[in-house]
Amino acid sequence: MATVLTGAVLALAAGCGSDSSDGPSTDATASPTPSATISEAPSVDPQDPAAVELRGDWEIPSEQYTLHLVEDGTFVEDFQGVVDFRTGKYKVDGDTISLVGDDGNTDKGKIVGDTLEFTLGTANRVK
């Protein structure tokens, strides 16, 4: 079960990230490593008004996914019962939110009204 979950998430993350394969993969079955890494991530201004507005918890119930956007510019993802599944920094640029994970993958979503649209689905703010 863990292998299936890991494979599904890696496939999802690979589909959301960059197509570049600049770095070697640590997993022989994984897709090419996206070029963005946490060390290359832009510095996050936690006081940026757009970032401040998005702070809080977002969820996609059908995928058992929760995104926690923290006031220090970091994020934590919970996925299918795994708490703290993925962490990293987030940045808001216009109507785009970038989740730059500590795993080196970057997921981008679009801010549409009161929702965040990702490849995985549309996240709504937890009330």
Short mmCIF file of N, CA and C in Angstrom, two decimals:
data_model
loop_
_atom_site.label_atom_id
_atom_site.label_comp_id
_atom_site.label_asym_id
_atom_site.label_seq_id
_atom_site.Cartn_x
_atom_site.Cartn_y
_atom_site.Cartn_z
N MET A 1 0.83 -1.19 0.00
CA MET A 1 0.00 0.00 0.00
C MET A 1 0.87 1.24 0.00
N ALA A 2 1.91 1.28 0.86
CA ALA A 2 2.79 2.45 0.91
C ALA A 2 3.50 2.64 -0.42
N THR A 3 3.89 1.55 -1.07
CA THR A 3 4.57 1.65 -2.36
C THR A 3 3.64 2.24 -3.41
N VAL A 4 2.39 1.82 -3.41
CA VAL A 4 1.41 2.34 -4.36
C VAL A 4 1.17 3.82 -4.10
N LEU A 5 1.01 4.20 -2.84
CA LEU A 5 0.79 5.59 -2.48
C LEU A 5 1.97 6.44 -2.88
N THR A 6 3.17 5.98 -2.57
CA THR A 6 4.38 6.72 -2.93
C THR A 6 4.48 6.88 -4.44
N GLY A 7 4.22 5.82 -5.18
CA GLY A 7 4.28 5.88 -6.63
C GLY A 7 3.27 6.86 -7.20
N ALA A 8 2.07 6.84 -6.65
CA ALA A 8 1.03 7.74 -7.14
C ALA A 8 1.40 9.19 -6.87
N VAL A 9 1.92 9.47 -5.71
CA VAL A 9 2.28 10.84 -5.36
C VAL A 9 3.48 11.30 -6.19
N LEU A 10 4.46 10.43 -6.39
CA LEU A 10 5.60 10.79 -7.23
C LEU A 10 5.15 11.09 -8.65
N ALA A 11 4.23 10.30 -9.16
CA ALA A 11 3.72 10.54 -10.51
C ALA A 11 2.98 11.87 -10.56
N LEU A 12 2.20 12.16 -9.54
CA LEU A 12 1.48 13.42 -9.47
C LEU A 12 2.44 14.58 -9.39
N ALA A 13 3.42 14.49 -8.52
CA ALA A 13 4.40 15.56 -8.35
C ALA A 13 5.19 15.77 -9.62
N ALA A 14 5.55 14.70 -10.30
CA ALA A 14 6.32 14.82 -11.54
C ALA A 14 5.47 15.49 -12.61
N GLY A 15 4.18 15.23 -12.61
CA GLY A 15 3.30 15.85 -13.59
C GLY A 15 3.09 17.31 -13.34
N CYS A 16 3.25 17.76 -12.10
CA CYS A 16 3.03 19.15 -11.75
C CYS A 16 4.30 19.98 -11.86
N GLY A 17 5.44 19.35 -11.82
CA GLY A 17 6.70 20.08 -11.78
C GLY A 17 7.25 20.38 -13.15
N SER A 18 8.46 20.81 -13.19
CA SER A 18 9.17 21.14 -14.41
C SER A 18 9.52 19.87 -15.17
N ASP A 19 9.70 19.98 -16.48
CA ASP A 19 10.09 18.84 -17.29
C ASP A 19 11.59 18.70 -17.41
N SER A 20 12.34 19.57 -16.77
CA SER A 20 13.79 19.54 -16.86
C SER A 20 14.35 18.36 -16.11
N SER A 21 15.48 17.83 -16.57
CA SER A 21 16.11 16.71 -15.88
C SER A 21 17.56 17.04 -15.60
N ASP A 22 17.80 18.18 -14.96
CA ASP A 22 19.15 18.63 -14.68
C ASP A 22 19.88 17.79 -13.67
N GLY A 23 19.17 17.23 -12.70
CA GLY A 23 19.82 16.49 -11.62
C GLY A 23 19.49 15.02 -11.68
N PRO A 24 20.35 14.19 -11.11
CA PRO A 24 20.07 12.75 -11.09
C PRO A 24 18.97 12.43 -10.09
N SER A 25 18.24 11.37 -10.38
CA SER A 25 17.18 10.92 -9.49
C SER A 25 17.76 9.96 -8.48
N THR A 26 17.25 10.03 -7.24
CA THR A 26 17.70 9.09 -6.22
C THR A 26 16.89 7.80 -6.27
N ASP A 27 15.79 7.80 -7.00
CA ASP A 27 14.93 6.63 -7.13
C ASP A 27 14.94 6.21 -8.60
N ALA A 28 15.36 5.00 -8.88
CA ALA A 28 15.50 4.53 -10.25
C ALA A 28 14.17 4.52 -10.98
N THR A 29 13.04 4.45 -10.26
CA THR A 29 11.74 4.40 -10.91
C THR A 29 11.09 5.77 -10.99
N ALA A 30 11.71 6.79 -10.43
CA ALA A 30 11.11 8.11 -10.40
C ALA A 30 11.30 8.82 -11.73
N SER A 31 10.43 9.79 -12.00
CA SER A 31 10.56 10.63 -13.17
C SER A 31 11.77 11.53 -13.00
N PRO A 32 12.21 12.18 -14.08
CA PRO A 32 13.34 13.10 -13.96
C PRO A 32 13.09 14.15 -12.88
N THR A 33 14.14 14.52 -12.18
CA THR A 33 14.04 15.49 -11.11
C THR A 33 13.82 16.88 -11.68
N PRO A 34 12.80 17.61 -11.21
CA PRO A 34 12.60 18.98 -11.68
C PRO A 34 13.82 19.84 -11.33
N SER A 35 14.01 20.90 -12.09
CA SER A 35 15.19 21.73 -11.89
C SER A 35 15.09 22.58 -10.63
N ALA A 36 13.89 22.87 -10.15
CA ALA A 36 13.75 23.70 -8.96
C ALA A 36 14.05 22.87 -7.72
N THR A 37 14.89 23.40 -6.87
CA THR A 37 15.15 22.78 -5.59
C THR A 37 14.93 23.83 -4.52
N ILE A 38 14.88 23.40 -3.28
CA ILE A 38 14.61 24.35 -2.20
C ILE A 38 15.72 25.40 -2.13
N SER A 39 16.97 25.03 -2.46
CA SER A 39 18.04 26.01 -2.41
C SER A 39 17.91 27.06 -3.51
N GLU A 40 17.19 26.71 -4.61
CA GLU A 40 16.98 27.65 -5.70
C GLU A 40 15.70 28.44 -5.53
N ALA A 41 14.92 28.11 -4.52
CA ALA A 41 13.63 28.76 -4.32
C ALA A 41 13.84 30.23 -4.00
N PRO A 42 12.99 31.08 -4.57
CA PRO A 42 13.10 32.49 -4.23
C PRO A 42 12.81 32.69 -2.76
N SER A 43 13.42 33.71 -2.18
CA SER A 43 13.14 33.95 -0.77
C SER A 43 11.67 34.34 -0.64
N VAL A 44 11.06 33.88 0.41
CA VAL A 44 9.65 34.12 0.63
C VAL A 44 9.49 35.31 1.56
N ASP A 45 8.70 36.28 1.13
CA ASP A 45 8.39 37.41 2.00
C ASP A 45 7.09 37.09 2.71
N PRO A 46 7.18 36.65 3.98
CA PRO A 46 5.96 36.25 4.69
C PRO A 46 4.97 37.39 4.91
N GLN A 47 5.42 38.63 4.69
CA GLN A 47 4.53 39.77 4.88
C GLN A 47 3.90 40.24 3.57
N ASP A 48 4.23 39.59 2.46
CA ASP A 48 3.64 39.93 1.17
C ASP A 48 2.12 39.81 1.30
N PRO A 49 1.37 40.88 0.96
CA PRO A 49 -0.09 40.84 1.14
C PRO A 49 -0.78 39.65 0.48
N ALA A 50 -0.30 39.25 -0.69
CA ALA A 50 -0.93 38.11 -1.37
C ALA A 50 -0.70 36.82 -0.59
N ALA A 51 0.50 36.66 -0.02
CA ALA A 51 0.80 35.47 0.78
C ALA A 51 0.02 35.48 2.08
N VAL A 52 -0.09 36.66 2.70
CA VAL A 52 -0.83 36.79 3.96
C VAL A 52 -2.29 36.39 3.74
N GLU A 53 -2.86 36.80 2.62
CA GLU A 53 -4.27 36.52 2.34
C GLU A 53 -4.55 35.02 2.19
N LEU A 54 -3.56 34.26 1.76
CA LEU A 54 -3.76 32.83 1.54
C LEU A 54 -3.43 31.96 2.74
N ARG A 55 -2.84 32.54 3.78
CA ARG A 55 -2.49 31.74 4.96
C ARG A 55 -3.69 30.97 5.48
N GLY A 56 -3.42 29.79 5.96
CA GLY A 56 -4.48 28.98 6.53
C GLY A 56 -4.49 27.60 5.91
N ASP A 57 -5.60 26.91 6.07
CA ASP A 57 -5.73 25.52 5.63
C ASP A 57 -6.67 25.43 4.44
N TRP A 58 -6.27 24.63 3.46
CA TRP A 58 -7.02 24.40 2.24
C TRP A 58 -7.16 22.90 2.04
N GLU A 59 -8.28 22.46 1.48
CA GLU A 59 -8.42 21.02 1.30
C GLU A 59 -9.13 20.67 0.00
N ILE A 60 -8.79 19.46 -0.47
CA ILE A 60 -9.48 18.81 -1.57
C ILE A 60 -10.00 17.50 -0.98
N PRO A 61 -11.21 17.50 -0.44
CA PRO A 61 -11.73 16.33 0.27
C PRO A 61 -11.72 15.05 -0.56
N SER A 62 -12.05 15.13 -1.84
CA SER A 62 -12.11 13.93 -2.67
C SER A 62 -10.75 13.24 -2.81
N GLU A 63 -9.67 13.98 -2.61
CA GLU A 63 -8.31 13.42 -2.71
C GLU A 63 -7.68 13.21 -1.33
N GLN A 64 -8.43 13.51 -0.27
CA GLN A 64 -7.91 13.43 1.10
C GLN A 64 -6.61 14.24 1.21
N TYR A 65 -6.67 15.47 0.73
CA TYR A 65 -5.50 16.35 0.65
C TYR A 65 -5.78 17.62 1.43
N THR A 66 -4.85 18.01 2.29
CA THR A 66 -4.94 19.27 3.01
C THR A 66 -3.62 20.00 2.86
N LEU A 67 -3.70 21.28 2.54
CA LEU A 67 -2.54 22.15 2.39
C LEU A 67 -2.59 23.19 3.50
N HIS A 68 -1.53 23.26 4.28
CA HIS A 68 -1.42 24.24 5.36
C HIS A 68 -0.41 25.29 4.92
N LEU A 69 -0.86 26.54 4.72
CA LEU A 69 0.03 27.64 4.37
C LEU A 69 0.31 28.42 5.65
N VAL A 70 1.56 28.38 6.10
CA VAL A 70 1.96 28.92 7.39
C VAL A 70 2.48 30.36 7.23
N GLU A 71 2.34 31.15 8.28
CA GLU A 71 2.69 32.57 8.20
C GLU A 71 4.17 32.85 7.96
N ASP A 72 5.04 31.88 8.16
CA ASP A 72 6.47 32.11 7.91
C ASP A 72 6.87 31.83 6.46
N GLY A 73 5.88 31.56 5.59
CA GLY A 73 6.17 31.32 4.18
C GLY A 73 6.40 29.85 3.85
N THR A 74 6.13 28.96 4.79
CA THR A 74 6.29 27.54 4.55
C THR A 74 4.92 26.89 4.35
N PHE A 75 4.95 25.67 3.82
CA PHE A 75 3.72 24.91 3.69
C PHE A 75 3.95 23.48 4.18
N VAL A 76 2.84 22.83 4.53
CA VAL A 76 2.84 21.42 4.90
C VAL A 76 1.65 20.80 4.18
N GLU A 77 1.88 19.64 3.55
CA GLU A 77 0.81 18.91 2.90
C GLU A 77 0.52 17.63 3.67
N ASP A 78 -0.76 17.35 3.88
CA ASP A 78 -1.22 16.07 4.41
C ASP A 78 -1.91 15.38 3.24
N PHE A 79 -1.60 14.10 3.01
CA PHE A 79 -2.14 13.41 1.84
C PHE A 79 -2.55 12.00 2.20
N GLN A 80 -3.81 11.69 1.97
CA GLN A 80 -4.39 10.36 2.17
C GLN A 80 -4.00 9.74 3.50
N GLY A 81 -4.18 10.52 4.57
CA GLY A 81 -3.94 10.04 5.92
C GLY A 81 -2.51 10.19 6.41
N VAL A 82 -1.59 10.60 5.54
CA VAL A 82 -0.21 10.81 5.95
C VAL A 82 -0.03 12.29 6.31
N VAL A 83 0.13 12.54 7.61
CA VAL A 83 0.30 13.91 8.10
C VAL A 83 1.74 14.34 7.84
N ASP A 84 1.92 15.60 7.47
CA ASP A 84 3.25 16.14 7.15
C ASP A 84 3.90 15.35 6.01
N PHE A 85 3.11 15.00 5.01
CA PHE A 85 3.59 14.20 3.88
C PHE A 85 4.70 14.92 3.12
N ARG A 86 4.53 16.23 2.92
CA ARG A 86 5.49 17.02 2.16
C ARG A 86 5.54 18.42 2.74
N THR A 87 6.72 19.02 2.77
CA THR A 87 6.90 20.36 3.29
C THR A 87 7.74 21.18 2.31
N GLY A 88 7.76 22.49 2.53
CA GLY A 88 8.58 23.37 1.70
C GLY A 88 8.18 24.81 1.90
N LYS A 89 8.45 25.63 0.89
CA LYS A 89 8.11 27.05 0.92
C LYS A 89 7.11 27.35 -0.18
N TYR A 90 6.29 28.38 0.06
CA TYR A 90 5.35 28.79 -0.97
C TYR A 90 5.58 30.24 -1.33
N LYS A 91 5.22 30.57 -2.57
CA LYS A 91 5.36 31.93 -3.06
C LYS A 91 4.15 32.25 -3.91
N VAL A 92 3.69 33.49 -3.81
CA VAL A 92 2.57 33.96 -4.62
C VAL A 92 3.09 34.99 -5.60
N ASP A 93 2.77 34.80 -6.87
CA ASP A 93 3.17 35.75 -7.92
C ASP A 93 1.95 35.97 -8.80
N GLY A 94 1.28 37.09 -8.60
CA GLY A 94 0.05 37.36 -9.34
C GLY A 94 -1.01 36.37 -8.94
N ASP A 95 -1.54 35.62 -9.93
CA ASP A 95 -2.59 34.64 -9.64
C ASP A 95 -2.03 33.21 -9.58
N THR A 96 -0.71 33.10 -9.36
CA THR A 96 -0.07 31.78 -9.29
C THR A 96 0.55 31.56 -7.92
N ILE A 97 0.30 30.38 -7.36
CA ILE A 97 0.96 29.97 -6.13
C ILE A 97 1.92 28.84 -6.48
N SER A 98 3.16 28.96 -6.02
CA SER A 98 4.17 27.93 -6.26
C SER A 98 4.50 27.27 -4.93
N LEU A 99 4.42 25.96 -4.89
CA LEU A 99 4.80 25.17 -3.72
C LEU A 99 6.13 24.52 -4.04
N VAL A 100 7.21 25.05 -3.48
CA VAL A 100 8.55 24.54 -3.73
C VAL A 100 8.89 23.60 -2.59
N GLY A 101 8.81 22.30 -2.85
CA GLY A 101 8.98 21.30 -1.81
C GLY A 101 10.42 21.04 -1.44
N ASP A 102 10.60 20.61 -0.21
CA ASP A 102 11.93 20.19 0.25
C ASP A 102 12.42 18.98 -0.55
N ASP A 103 11.51 18.32 -1.28
CA ASP A 103 11.87 17.18 -2.11
C ASP A 103 12.40 17.61 -3.48
N GLY A 104 12.44 18.93 -3.74
CA GLY A 104 12.95 19.43 -5.00
C GLY A 104 11.90 19.63 -6.07
N ASN A 105 10.66 19.19 -5.82
CA ASN A 105 9.59 19.35 -6.79
C ASN A 105 8.82 20.64 -6.54
N THR A 106 8.41 21.28 -7.61
CA THR A 106 7.61 22.49 -7.52
C THR A 106 6.25 22.22 -8.14
N ASP A 107 5.19 22.49 -7.37
CA ASP A 107 3.83 22.39 -7.86
C ASP A 107 3.28 23.79 -7.97
N LYS A 108 2.62 24.08 -9.08
CA LYS A 108 2.02 25.40 -9.27
C LYS A 108 0.52 25.26 -9.35
N GLY A 109 -0.14 26.24 -8.77
CA GLY A 109 -1.59 26.29 -8.81
C GLY A 109 -2.03 27.69 -9.18
N LYS A 110 -3.28 27.79 -9.56
CA LYS A 110 -3.84 29.08 -9.94
C LYS A 110 -4.83 29.53 -8.87
N ILE A 111 -4.71 30.79 -8.48
CA ILE A 111 -5.62 31.38 -7.50
C ILE A 111 -6.82 31.90 -8.30
N VAL A 112 -7.98 31.31 -8.05
CA VAL A 112 -9.20 31.69 -8.75
C VAL A 112 -10.25 32.01 -7.71
N GLY A 113 -10.49 33.29 -7.51
CA GLY A 113 -11.46 33.70 -6.49
C GLY A 113 -11.05 33.20 -5.12
N ASP A 114 -11.91 32.39 -4.51
CA ASP A 114 -11.65 31.85 -3.18
C ASP A 114 -11.16 30.41 -3.24
N THR A 115 -10.56 30.00 -4.36
CA THR A 115 -10.08 28.63 -4.50
C THR A 115 -8.64 28.62 -5.02
N LEU A 116 -7.99 27.48 -4.86
CA LEU A 116 -6.67 27.23 -5.42
C LEU A 116 -6.81 26.04 -6.35
N GLU A 117 -6.53 26.21 -7.63
CA GLU A 117 -6.69 25.14 -8.60
C GLU A 117 -5.34 24.50 -8.90
N PHE A 118 -5.22 23.21 -8.56
CA PHE A 118 -4.03 22.42 -8.81
C PHE A 118 -4.42 21.29 -9.76
N THR A 119 -3.42 20.60 -10.31
CA THR A 119 -3.67 19.44 -11.15
C THR A 119 -4.47 18.40 -10.38
N LEU A 120 -4.20 18.27 -9.08
CA LEU A 120 -4.88 17.30 -8.23
C LEU A 120 -6.35 17.60 -8.07
N GLY A 121 -6.73 18.89 -8.13
CA GLY A 121 -8.11 19.30 -7.96
C GLY A 121 -8.18 20.72 -7.42
N THR A 122 -9.38 21.16 -7.11
CA THR A 122 -9.59 22.51 -6.60
C THR A 122 -9.67 22.49 -5.08
N ALA A 123 -8.80 23.27 -4.46
CA ALA A 123 -8.76 23.35 -2.99
C ALA A 123 -9.60 24.52 -2.50
N ASN A 124 -10.39 24.26 -1.47
CA ASN A 124 -11.19 25.29 -0.81
C ASN A 124 -10.64 25.53 0.59
N ARG A 125 -10.79 26.75 1.04
CA ARG A 125 -10.33 27.11 2.38
C ARG A 125 -11.14 26.35 3.41
N VAL A 126 -10.46 25.81 4.41
CA VAL A 126 -11.14 25.15 5.52
C VAL A 126 -11.67 26.25 6.44
N LYS A 127 -12.93 26.16 6.75
CA LYS A 127 -13.54 27.22 7.56
C LYS A 127 -13.49 26.90 9.02
#
